[in-house]
Short mmCIF file of C-alpha atoms in Angstrom, two decimals:
data_model
loop_
_atom_site.label_atom_id
_atom_site.label_comp_id
_atom_site.label_asym_id
_atom_site.label_seq_id
_atom_site.Cartn_x
_atom_site.Cartn_y
_atom_site.Cartn_z
CA TYR A 1 15.63 -10.76 -3.90
CA LYS A 2 16.85 -11.81 -7.48
CA SER A 3 15.45 -14.32 -9.93
CA THR A 4 17.67 -14.84 -13.48
CA ASP A 5 15.08 -18.19 -13.85
CA GLY A 6 11.39 -15.85 -14.39
CA GLY A 7 11.02 -16.16 -10.70
CA GLU A 8 11.66 -20.37 -10.26
CA THR A 9 13.78 -19.64 -7.97
CA TRP A 10 15.21 -16.77 -6.15
CA LYS A 11 17.98 -15.89 -4.79
CA HIS A 12 18.69 -13.17 -0.98
CA LEU A 13 21.18 -10.50 -2.13
CA GLY A 14 21.21 -8.72 1.69
CA LEU A 15 20.00 -4.89 2.90
CA LYS A 16 18.18 -6.67 5.15
CA GLU A 17 18.62 -4.29 7.74
CA THR A 18 16.70 -2.01 5.71
CA ARG A 19 13.15 -3.60 6.46
CA HIS A 20 11.18 -2.24 4.11
CA ILE A 21 12.00 -1.39 -0.04
CA SER A 22 9.79 1.31 -1.26
CA ARG A 23 11.42 0.64 -4.77
CA VAL A 24 13.83 -1.27 -7.46
CA ARG A 25 15.47 -0.01 -10.02
CA VAL A 26 17.45 -1.46 -13.47
CA HIS A 27 19.21 0.12 -15.20
CA PRO A 28 18.15 -0.67 -19.27
CA GLU A 29 21.01 -0.85 -20.62
CA ASN A 30 22.81 -2.69 -17.90
CA PRO A 31 21.04 -5.64 -15.50
CA ASP A 32 24.54 -5.33 -13.40
CA LEU A 33 23.59 -1.50 -11.88
CA VAL A 34 20.53 -1.84 -9.96
CA TYR A 35 19.42 1.15 -7.35
CA VAL A 36 17.51 0.42 -4.15
CA ALA A 37 15.27 2.95 -2.13
CA ALA A 38 14.75 2.27 1.20
CA MET A 39 12.61 3.27 3.26
CA GLY A 40 14.40 1.76 6.44
CA SER A 41 12.10 0.70 10.00
CA PRO A 42 9.58 2.65 10.39
CA PHE A 43 9.84 2.54 14.16
CA GLY A 44 12.58 4.22 14.87
CA PRO A 45 16.45 5.80 14.20
CA SER A 46 18.39 3.96 11.63
CA GLU A 47 21.40 3.91 9.07
CA ASP A 48 20.14 1.55 7.07
CA ARG A 49 17.88 3.54 4.67
CA GLY A 50 18.14 5.74 1.59
CA VAL A 51 19.60 4.74 -2.03
CA TYR A 52 21.81 1.99 -2.32
CA ARG A 53 23.22 1.09 -5.47
CA SER A 54 25.50 -1.91 -7.32
CA LYS A 55 27.22 -2.36 -9.54
CA ASP A 56 27.66 -5.96 -9.80
CA GLY A 57 23.88 -7.37 -9.93
CA GLY A 58 22.95 -7.40 -5.97
CA GLU A 59 26.40 -8.91 -5.46
CA THR A 60 27.33 -6.31 -3.22
CA TRP A 61 25.53 -2.37 -2.47
CA LYS A 62 27.11 0.89 -1.48
CA GLN A 63 24.86 3.77 -0.02
CA VAL A 64 24.69 6.70 -1.78
CA LEU A 65 21.95 9.09 -0.60
CA PHE A 66 21.12 9.10 3.01
CA LYS A 67 19.47 11.82 4.60
CA HIS A 68 18.87 10.65 8.55
CA PRO A 69 18.19 8.64 10.66
CA GLN A 70 14.61 8.59 10.22
CA ALA A 71 13.64 10.05 7.00
CA GLY A 72 13.91 6.69 4.08
CA VAL A 73 13.96 6.75 0.18
CA ILE A 74 9.75 6.36 -0.74
CA ASP A 75 10.30 6.58 -4.40
CA LEU A 76 12.92 6.50 -6.23
CA VAL A 77 12.49 7.32 -10.71
CA MET A 78 15.84 6.94 -13.31
CA ALA A 79 14.87 8.58 -16.26
CA GLU A 80 14.20 6.90 -19.42
CA HIS A 81 16.34 9.16 -21.78
CA ASP A 82 19.81 9.25 -19.26
CA PRO A 83 19.65 6.34 -16.88
CA ASN A 84 21.85 8.72 -14.61
CA ILE A 85 19.89 11.41 -13.78
CA LEU A 86 17.73 10.01 -11.07
CA TYR A 87 15.39 11.64 -8.67
CA ALA A 88 14.57 11.06 -4.80
CA SER A 89 12.48 11.32 -3.10
CA THR A 90 13.17 11.56 0.97
CA PHE A 91 10.18 11.22 3.92
CA GLU A 92 10.50 11.48 7.41
CA LEU A 93 7.94 8.70 9.79
CA LEU A 94 8.21 7.30 12.53
CA ARG A 95 5.06 4.88 13.54
CA ARG A 96 3.88 4.43 17.22
CA THR A 97 1.46 1.39 18.57
CA TRP A 98 -0.65 4.74 19.75
CA GLY A 99 -0.01 6.54 16.18
CA LEU A 100 1.48 8.39 13.27
CA LYS A 101 4.25 10.99 12.78
CA ALA A 102 4.77 11.41 9.17
CA GLY A 103 6.66 14.50 7.87
CA GLY A 104 8.78 17.06 9.05
CA PRO A 105 12.28 18.84 8.08
CA ASN A 106 14.17 15.57 6.41
CA SER A 107 11.73 15.21 3.97
CA GLY A 108 12.45 16.43 0.16
CA ILE A 109 13.51 15.72 -2.90
CA PHE A 110 17.45 14.82 -4.72
CA LYS A 111 18.35 15.14 -7.42
CA SER A 112 21.48 13.16 -9.37
CA THR A 113 22.76 13.37 -13.23
CA ASP A 114 25.83 11.48 -12.68
CA GLY A 115 24.36 7.55 -11.52
CA GLY A 116 23.65 8.57 -8.33
CA ASP A 117 27.52 9.56 -7.21
CA THR A 118 26.59 12.75 -6.01
CA TRP A 119 22.94 14.01 -5.55
CA THR A 120 21.80 17.49 -4.98
CA GLU A 121 18.74 18.41 -2.28
CA ILE A 122 15.60 19.88 -4.82
CA THR A 123 13.38 20.89 -1.97
CA ARG A 124 13.45 24.07 -1.43
CA ASN A 125 14.01 25.37 -5.11
CA PRO A 126 12.11 28.02 -6.70
CA GLY A 127 8.00 27.53 -6.49
CA LEU A 128 7.74 24.16 -4.22
CA PRO A 129 6.55 24.79 -0.37
CA SER A 130 8.20 26.24 2.24
CA ASP A 131 7.04 24.15 5.21
CA ASN A 132 8.00 20.92 6.47
CA LEU A 133 6.67 18.29 4.42
CA GLY A 134 5.83 14.73 3.95
CA ARG A 135 4.96 11.77 1.42
CA ILE A 136 6.42 12.34 -2.06
CA GLY A 137 5.62 10.60 -5.15
CA LEU A 138 7.71 11.27 -7.70
CA ALA A 139 7.22 10.75 -11.81
CA HIS A 140 9.41 10.98 -15.25
CA SER A 141 8.45 10.14 -18.92
CA LYS A 142 10.79 9.95 -21.57
CA ASP A 143 8.65 12.10 -24.26
CA MET A 144 9.56 15.10 -21.88
CA PRO A 145 12.50 14.79 -20.51
CA ASN A 146 12.72 17.97 -18.63
CA ARG A 147 9.43 17.64 -16.33
CA ILE A 148 9.58 15.79 -13.55
CA SER A 149 7.06 16.06 -11.55
CA ALA A 150 5.87 15.67 -8.05
CA LEU A 151 2.28 14.52 -5.77
CA ILE A 152 3.76 16.76 -2.52
CA ASP A 153 2.01 16.14 0.64
CA SER A 154 2.73 20.24 2.58
CA LYS A 155 0.32 22.30 5.11
CA GLU A 156 1.73 25.58 3.14
CA LYS A 157 -0.08 23.84 -0.33
CA ASN A 158 -0.37 20.05 -0.93
CA GLY A 159 -0.66 18.06 -4.26
CA LEU A 160 0.30 17.81 -7.89
CA TYR A 161 3.78 20.35 -8.87
CA GLN A 162 5.79 20.09 -12.24
CA SER A 163 8.77 21.84 -13.25
CA GLU A 164 9.66 22.01 -17.00
CA ASP A 165 13.05 21.95 -17.05
CA GLY A 166 14.26 19.39 -14.30
CA GLY A 167 13.25 20.99 -11.52
CA GLU A 168 14.65 23.85 -11.03
CA ASN A 169 11.57 26.21 -11.15
CA TRP A 170 8.06 24.33 -10.02
CA ALA A 171 4.78 25.54 -10.73
CA TRP A 172 1.49 23.81 -8.67
CA VAL A 173 -0.22 22.21 -10.74
CA SER A 174 -3.78 20.55 -8.52
CA ASP A 175 -4.65 19.59 -5.40
CA HIS A 176 -7.47 17.80 -6.81
CA VAL A 177 -9.46 15.43 -3.57
CA GLY A 178 -9.01 12.24 -5.56
CA ILE A 179 -5.42 12.52 -5.65
CA ILE A 180 -4.38 13.99 -2.20
CA GLN A 181 -5.96 11.46 -0.18
CA ARG A 182 -4.18 10.04 2.94
CA PRO A 183 -1.05 11.03 1.45
CA PHE A 184 0.97 8.84 4.42
CA TYR A 185 -0.82 5.82 2.66
CA TYR A 186 -0.68 6.95 -1.17
CA TYR A 187 1.14 9.65 -2.65
CA HIS A 188 2.30 7.11 -6.13
CA LEU A 189 2.62 8.66 -9.00
CA HIS A 190 3.46 7.49 -11.97
CA ALA A 191 3.99 8.43 -15.73
CA ASN A 192 2.63 7.88 -19.35
CA PRO A 193 6.50 6.59 -20.89
CA THR A 194 5.30 8.02 -24.58
CA ASP A 195 3.37 10.50 -23.00
CA GLY A 196 4.80 13.12 -20.86
CA ASP A 197 0.56 14.69 -20.07
CA ASP A 198 -0.86 11.10 -19.40
CA LEU A 199 -0.13 11.19 -15.23
CA TRP A 200 -1.80 8.00 -13.02
CA VAL A 201 -2.36 8.37 -9.34
CA ASN A 202 -3.24 5.67 -7.24
CA SER A 203 -5.20 6.39 -3.82
CA GLN A 204 -8.22 5.07 -2.59
CA LYS A 205 -9.24 5.87 -6.00
CA PHE A 206 -8.07 5.38 -8.97
CA TRP A 207 -7.30 8.98 -11.37
CA ARG A 208 -5.97 9.67 -14.08
CA SER A 209 -5.09 13.06 -16.52
CA LYS A 210 -4.57 12.65 -19.77
CA ASP A 211 -3.42 17.26 -19.65
CA ALA A 212 -1.01 17.12 -17.56
CA GLY A 213 -2.87 17.01 -14.18
CA LYS A 214 -4.92 20.43 -14.58
CA ASN A 215 -8.01 17.48 -14.53
CA TRP A 216 -8.93 14.06 -13.18
CA GLU A 217 -11.02 11.25 -14.10
CA MET A 218 -11.68 8.44 -12.13
CA ILE A 219 -10.33 5.25 -13.23
CA ALA A 220 -13.44 2.38 -12.54
CA GLY A 221 -13.76 -1.44 -13.45
CA THR A 222 -10.98 -2.88 -10.65
CA HIS A 223 -11.09 -2.33 -6.33
CA ASP A 224 -10.45 0.51 -3.98
CA ASP A 225 -7.12 1.21 -2.31
CA TYR A 226 -4.58 1.58 -4.80
CA HIS A 227 -0.75 1.12 -4.17
CA ASP A 228 1.84 0.63 -7.35
CA MET A 229 1.30 -0.37 -11.53
CA LYS A 230 3.60 -0.52 -14.06
CA PHE A 231 3.90 -0.18 -17.80
CA ASP A 232 4.43 -1.99 -20.46
CA PRO A 233 7.80 -0.02 -22.21
CA ASN A 234 6.86 -1.57 -25.62
CA ASP A 235 3.18 -1.06 -25.34
CA PRO A 236 1.97 2.00 -23.05
CA ASP A 237 -1.64 0.42 -23.07
CA ARG A 238 -0.24 -3.09 -21.54
CA ILE A 239 -0.40 -1.21 -17.54
CA ILE A 240 -0.72 -3.74 -14.59
CA VAL A 241 -2.41 -2.74 -10.97
CA THR A 242 -2.34 -3.89 -7.48
CA HIS A 243 -4.22 -3.05 -5.02
CA ASP A 244 -5.60 -4.10 -1.57
CA GLY A 245 -8.13 -6.75 -4.27
CA GLY A 246 -5.10 -8.25 -5.73
CA VAL A 247 -4.04 -7.57 -9.11
CA SER A 248 -5.85 -6.17 -12.19
CA VAL A 249 -4.27 -5.60 -15.61
CA THR A 250 -5.47 -4.11 -18.34
CA LEU A 251 -4.34 -4.22 -22.80
CA ASN A 252 -6.77 -1.32 -23.79
CA GLY A 253 -5.21 1.30 -21.81
CA GLY A 254 -8.01 1.25 -19.02
CA LYS A 255 -10.75 1.23 -20.90
CA THR A 256 -11.02 -2.38 -19.51
CA TRP A 257 -9.80 -4.48 -16.39
CA THR A 258 -9.04 -7.94 -15.48
CA GLN A 259 -11.12 -8.54 -12.46
CA ARG A 260 -9.95 -9.35 -9.14
CA PHE A 261 -10.77 -12.58 -8.78
CA THR A 262 -8.94 -13.78 -12.09
CA GLN A 263 -5.68 -14.77 -9.70
CA PRO A 264 -5.77 -16.58 -6.62
CA THR A 265 -4.38 -14.22 -3.94
CA GLN A 266 -5.75 -12.76 -1.52
CA GLN A 267 -4.42 -10.88 1.90
CA MET A 268 -5.49 -12.47 5.65
CA TYR A 269 -5.31 -10.75 8.53
CA GLN A 270 -5.81 -13.82 11.59
CA VAL A 271 -6.33 -17.36 11.37
CA HIS A 272 -8.38 -20.16 13.23
CA ILE A 273 -9.42 -23.08 13.47
CA ASP A 274 -13.02 -25.61 14.81
CA ASN A 275 -12.51 -29.50 16.15
CA GLN A 276 -15.03 -30.41 13.00
CA PHE A 277 -13.91 -33.50 11.01
CA PRO A 278 -12.62 -32.02 8.18
CA TYR A 279 -11.60 -28.82 10.46
CA ASN A 280 -12.23 -25.18 8.93
CA ILE A 281 -10.59 -22.49 8.45
CA TYR A 282 -12.13 -19.20 9.39
CA GLY A 283 -10.05 -15.90 8.57
CA ASN A 284 -10.54 -12.20 7.60
CA SER A 285 -8.91 -11.32 3.61
CA GLN A 286 -8.09 -7.44 3.10
CA ASP A 287 -11.23 -5.29 1.22
CA HIS A 288 -13.49 -8.89 1.08
CA TYR A 289 -15.25 -10.60 3.86
CA GLY A 290 -14.77 -13.26 6.56
CA TYR A 291 -14.57 -16.26 5.34
CA ARG A 292 -15.10 -19.31 6.64
CA VAL A 293 -13.61 -22.84 4.34
CA PRO A 294 -13.23 -26.23 4.85
CA SER A 295 -9.91 -27.83 4.87
CA ALA A 296 -11.06 -30.84 2.85
CA SER A 297 -13.97 -31.27 0.85
CA VAL A 298 -15.52 -35.25 0.34
CA PHE A 299 -16.30 -34.22 -3.31
CA GLY A 300 -12.99 -33.65 -4.37
CA PRO A 301 -11.84 -30.32 -4.75
CA ILE A 302 -12.70 -27.72 -2.28
CA THR A 303 -15.42 -24.76 -4.62
CA ASN A 304 -16.73 -21.40 -4.16
CA ALA A 305 -19.57 -23.34 -2.54
CA ASP A 306 -18.21 -25.01 0.32
CA VAL A 307 -16.69 -20.93 1.11
CA ASP A 308 -19.07 -19.46 4.15
CA PHE A 309 -19.53 -15.80 4.04
CA ILE A 310 -18.95 -14.26 8.22
CA GLY A 311 -18.75 -10.49 8.92
CA SER A 312 -17.29 -8.50 6.40
CA SER A 313 -13.51 -7.18 5.58
CA GLU A 314 -9.70 -6.93 7.50
CA SER A 315 -8.82 -6.89 10.25
CA ALA A 316 -8.65 -8.67 13.71
CA ASN A 317 -10.29 -12.25 13.74
CA ILE A 318 -13.62 -14.55 13.19
CA VAL A 319 -12.92 -17.48 16.22
CA PRO A 320 -15.43 -20.42 15.61
CA HIS A 321 -17.68 -21.62 18.65
CA PRO A 322 -16.25 -24.48 19.84
CA THR A 323 -18.58 -27.08 20.12
CA ASP A 324 -21.31 -25.76 17.79
CA PRO A 325 -20.58 -25.60 14.25
CA ASN A 326 -22.95 -23.42 13.51
CA ILE A 327 -21.75 -19.96 15.63
CA ALA A 328 -18.31 -18.11 14.58
CA TYR A 329 -17.96 -14.41 16.66
CA SER A 330 -16.12 -11.61 14.06
CA MET A 331 -14.16 -8.55 14.95
CA SER A 332 -13.13 -6.39 11.66
CA HIS A 333 -12.35 -3.03 11.31
CA LEU A 334 -15.71 -1.77 9.91
CA THR A 335 -17.15 -3.12 13.49
CA LEU A 336 -13.94 -1.60 15.15
CA ALA A 337 -14.88 1.91 13.80
CA ALA A 338 -17.83 1.78 14.66
CA GLY A 339 -17.06 2.37 18.13
CA GLY A 340 -17.20 0.16 21.23
CA GLY A 341 -15.49 -2.59 19.54
CA PRO A 342 -18.67 -4.68 18.91
CA VAL A 343 -18.89 -8.13 17.70
CA LEU A 344 -20.63 -9.95 15.22
CA ARG A 345 -22.03 -13.49 16.72
CA VAL A 346 -22.54 -15.40 13.11
CA ASN A 347 -25.67 -17.86 12.64
CA LEU A 348 -24.90 -19.85 9.53
CA LYS A 349 -27.44 -21.96 10.32
CA THR A 350 -30.31 -18.84 10.60
CA GLY A 351 -28.23 -16.29 8.32
CA GLN A 352 -28.86 -13.78 11.58
CA TRP A 353 -25.53 -11.90 12.34
CA GLU A 354 -26.15 -10.02 16.31
CA HIS A 355 -24.39 -7.48 17.39
CA ARG A 356 -22.57 -8.10 20.73
CA SER A 357 -20.69 -4.83 22.12
CA VAL A 358 -18.04 -3.92 24.66
CA TRP A 359 -19.60 -0.63 24.59
CA PRO A 360 -22.99 -0.49 23.08
CA VAL A 361 -22.65 3.35 20.95
CA PRO A 362 -21.63 3.79 17.67
CA THR A 363 -18.93 6.55 17.69
CA PHE A 364 -18.10 5.88 13.91
CA GLY A 365 -17.12 9.47 12.53
CA GLU A 366 -16.40 11.54 16.08
CA GLY A 367 -13.38 12.36 17.89
CA GLN A 368 -11.61 10.23 19.44
CA ASP A 369 -12.59 11.84 22.30
CA LYS A 370 -16.28 10.46 22.08
CA ALA A 371 -14.83 7.09 22.77
CA LYS A 372 -15.13 4.51 25.90
CA TYR A 373 -12.57 2.27 24.43
CA ARG A 374 -10.62 2.34 21.97
CA PHE A 375 -9.37 -1.23 20.23
CA ASN A 376 -6.65 -1.33 17.74
CA TRP A 377 -6.73 -2.13 14.12
CA HIS A 378 -5.63 -6.32 14.96
CA ALA A 379 -7.93 -6.31 18.42
CA PRO A 380 -7.39 -9.82 19.66
CA LEU A 381 -10.23 -12.46 20.40
CA LEU A 382 -10.87 -15.32 22.54
CA ILE A 383 -13.04 -17.80 24.09
CA ASP A 384 -12.02 -19.52 27.17
CA PRO A 385 -11.49 -22.94 26.19
CA PHE A 386 -12.80 -23.87 30.19
CA ASN A 387 -15.80 -21.69 29.56
CA GLU A 388 -17.36 -21.06 25.60
CA ASP A 389 -19.68 -18.68 27.23
CA VAL A 390 -16.47 -16.61 28.02
CA LEU A 391 -15.75 -14.09 25.77
CA TYR A 392 -12.36 -12.13 25.65
#
C-alpha cells in the first residue's frame, strides 16, 4: 500500500500473492524507485517471493531476485552511500500446524551493485558458515560504506559476522546469548547511520553494542519481544522501536523512552461478548492481560476505571458465563504452556482465580513427551449454549 498524504488515504499497489512482506526500501533521491522484500507464503511453495522492484512508484513491479519456491527474502538493505548497492538475505521456511521448519540450503546472502539488475550469491564467501543457514539479519551504515554486518543462524557457529570489504571476506564477532535468542522469530539487526560501530538487535530484549558487536548492553525502559526499529536519518538519537506492547520512541539515543501506553494501540487475539446490558467485551491482549471492557458507560466516556482484569497475557480466549456476570473462564499461552490445558475460572466479585485443568500435572519446561495432551496456541474454549455447566 502507498499513501501520498501522510497516511490519510492509501492505495493498493498489488503484490497480493506475496502474502508476507518483510521490507520496503525507497531510493533516497528517486521516490519512484522502490524495492520490496517478500517472504511469500510460509505454508507452502510459491513463486511469489523474493525481491521486487518498481520504477514508477509502485504502479508496476518486476521480480529481480528469486531463489527458491520455499525461500523468501527476510531482509533487504540499501547502502545509503550508493543506493545501487543492495544486500538481501533469503530464508527457507515452512510452517505447519504441528511444527516449523526454519532454515535449509536455500537460505543465504545476495548482493547487487547495479540496483537489482543482477545479483551475486555471497553465502559461501570466506569466513561464513558452511552449513545450511536459518534466518539472517543484515545491517549497513553509510558511516562505514565497506562494512556489512550479518546476524546469522547457523548450527556450525551462529551469531554476528562482519565484512569490511563489501561481503568478500567475513569474520565472526559475537554469539552473545541476548542477540541469538529464537532466531526464527527475531534476528533483525540495525546500524546507526552516522556511527557504524553502533549496532542494535531486536530480540526478546533490546540490545545495543557501541564497539561493532564485541560487547552488548540491554536497553531497558520499553517492553519485551522487539521486532523492528527506525533511525531518524537527520537525528539518529531519535529512534522509534516496535515491540509486542506497541511502540516506543526515544529522543536521546535510548536513555529514556516513551511508555508503551502513550499510543492507543493493542493487539487482541480473540473477542467475546456477554449477555449484560450494556454488554461487555472480553479479550486477551499481546504480552499484557485479559480484559473485560464495557461497550458503553453510563458516566460518559469509557475509562481505565471501567476495565476489569481477567487472567494474563496473549492467545486463546476469555469466555463469559452466560448468566453470572461475575464469572469468566480464561485460557492463555501462559496457562497452556503450564501443561494440561488449564482453564482459569475467574470470579470478579471475590477476586478468586481457580484452575480448572483438563489434566492437572504441570509440564512447563519439560519435553512434549511428558504432556498427556497438547494444546494449540489458539486453543478454543466454549460454554455449551444449552447447559452453562458444560465447558468444551
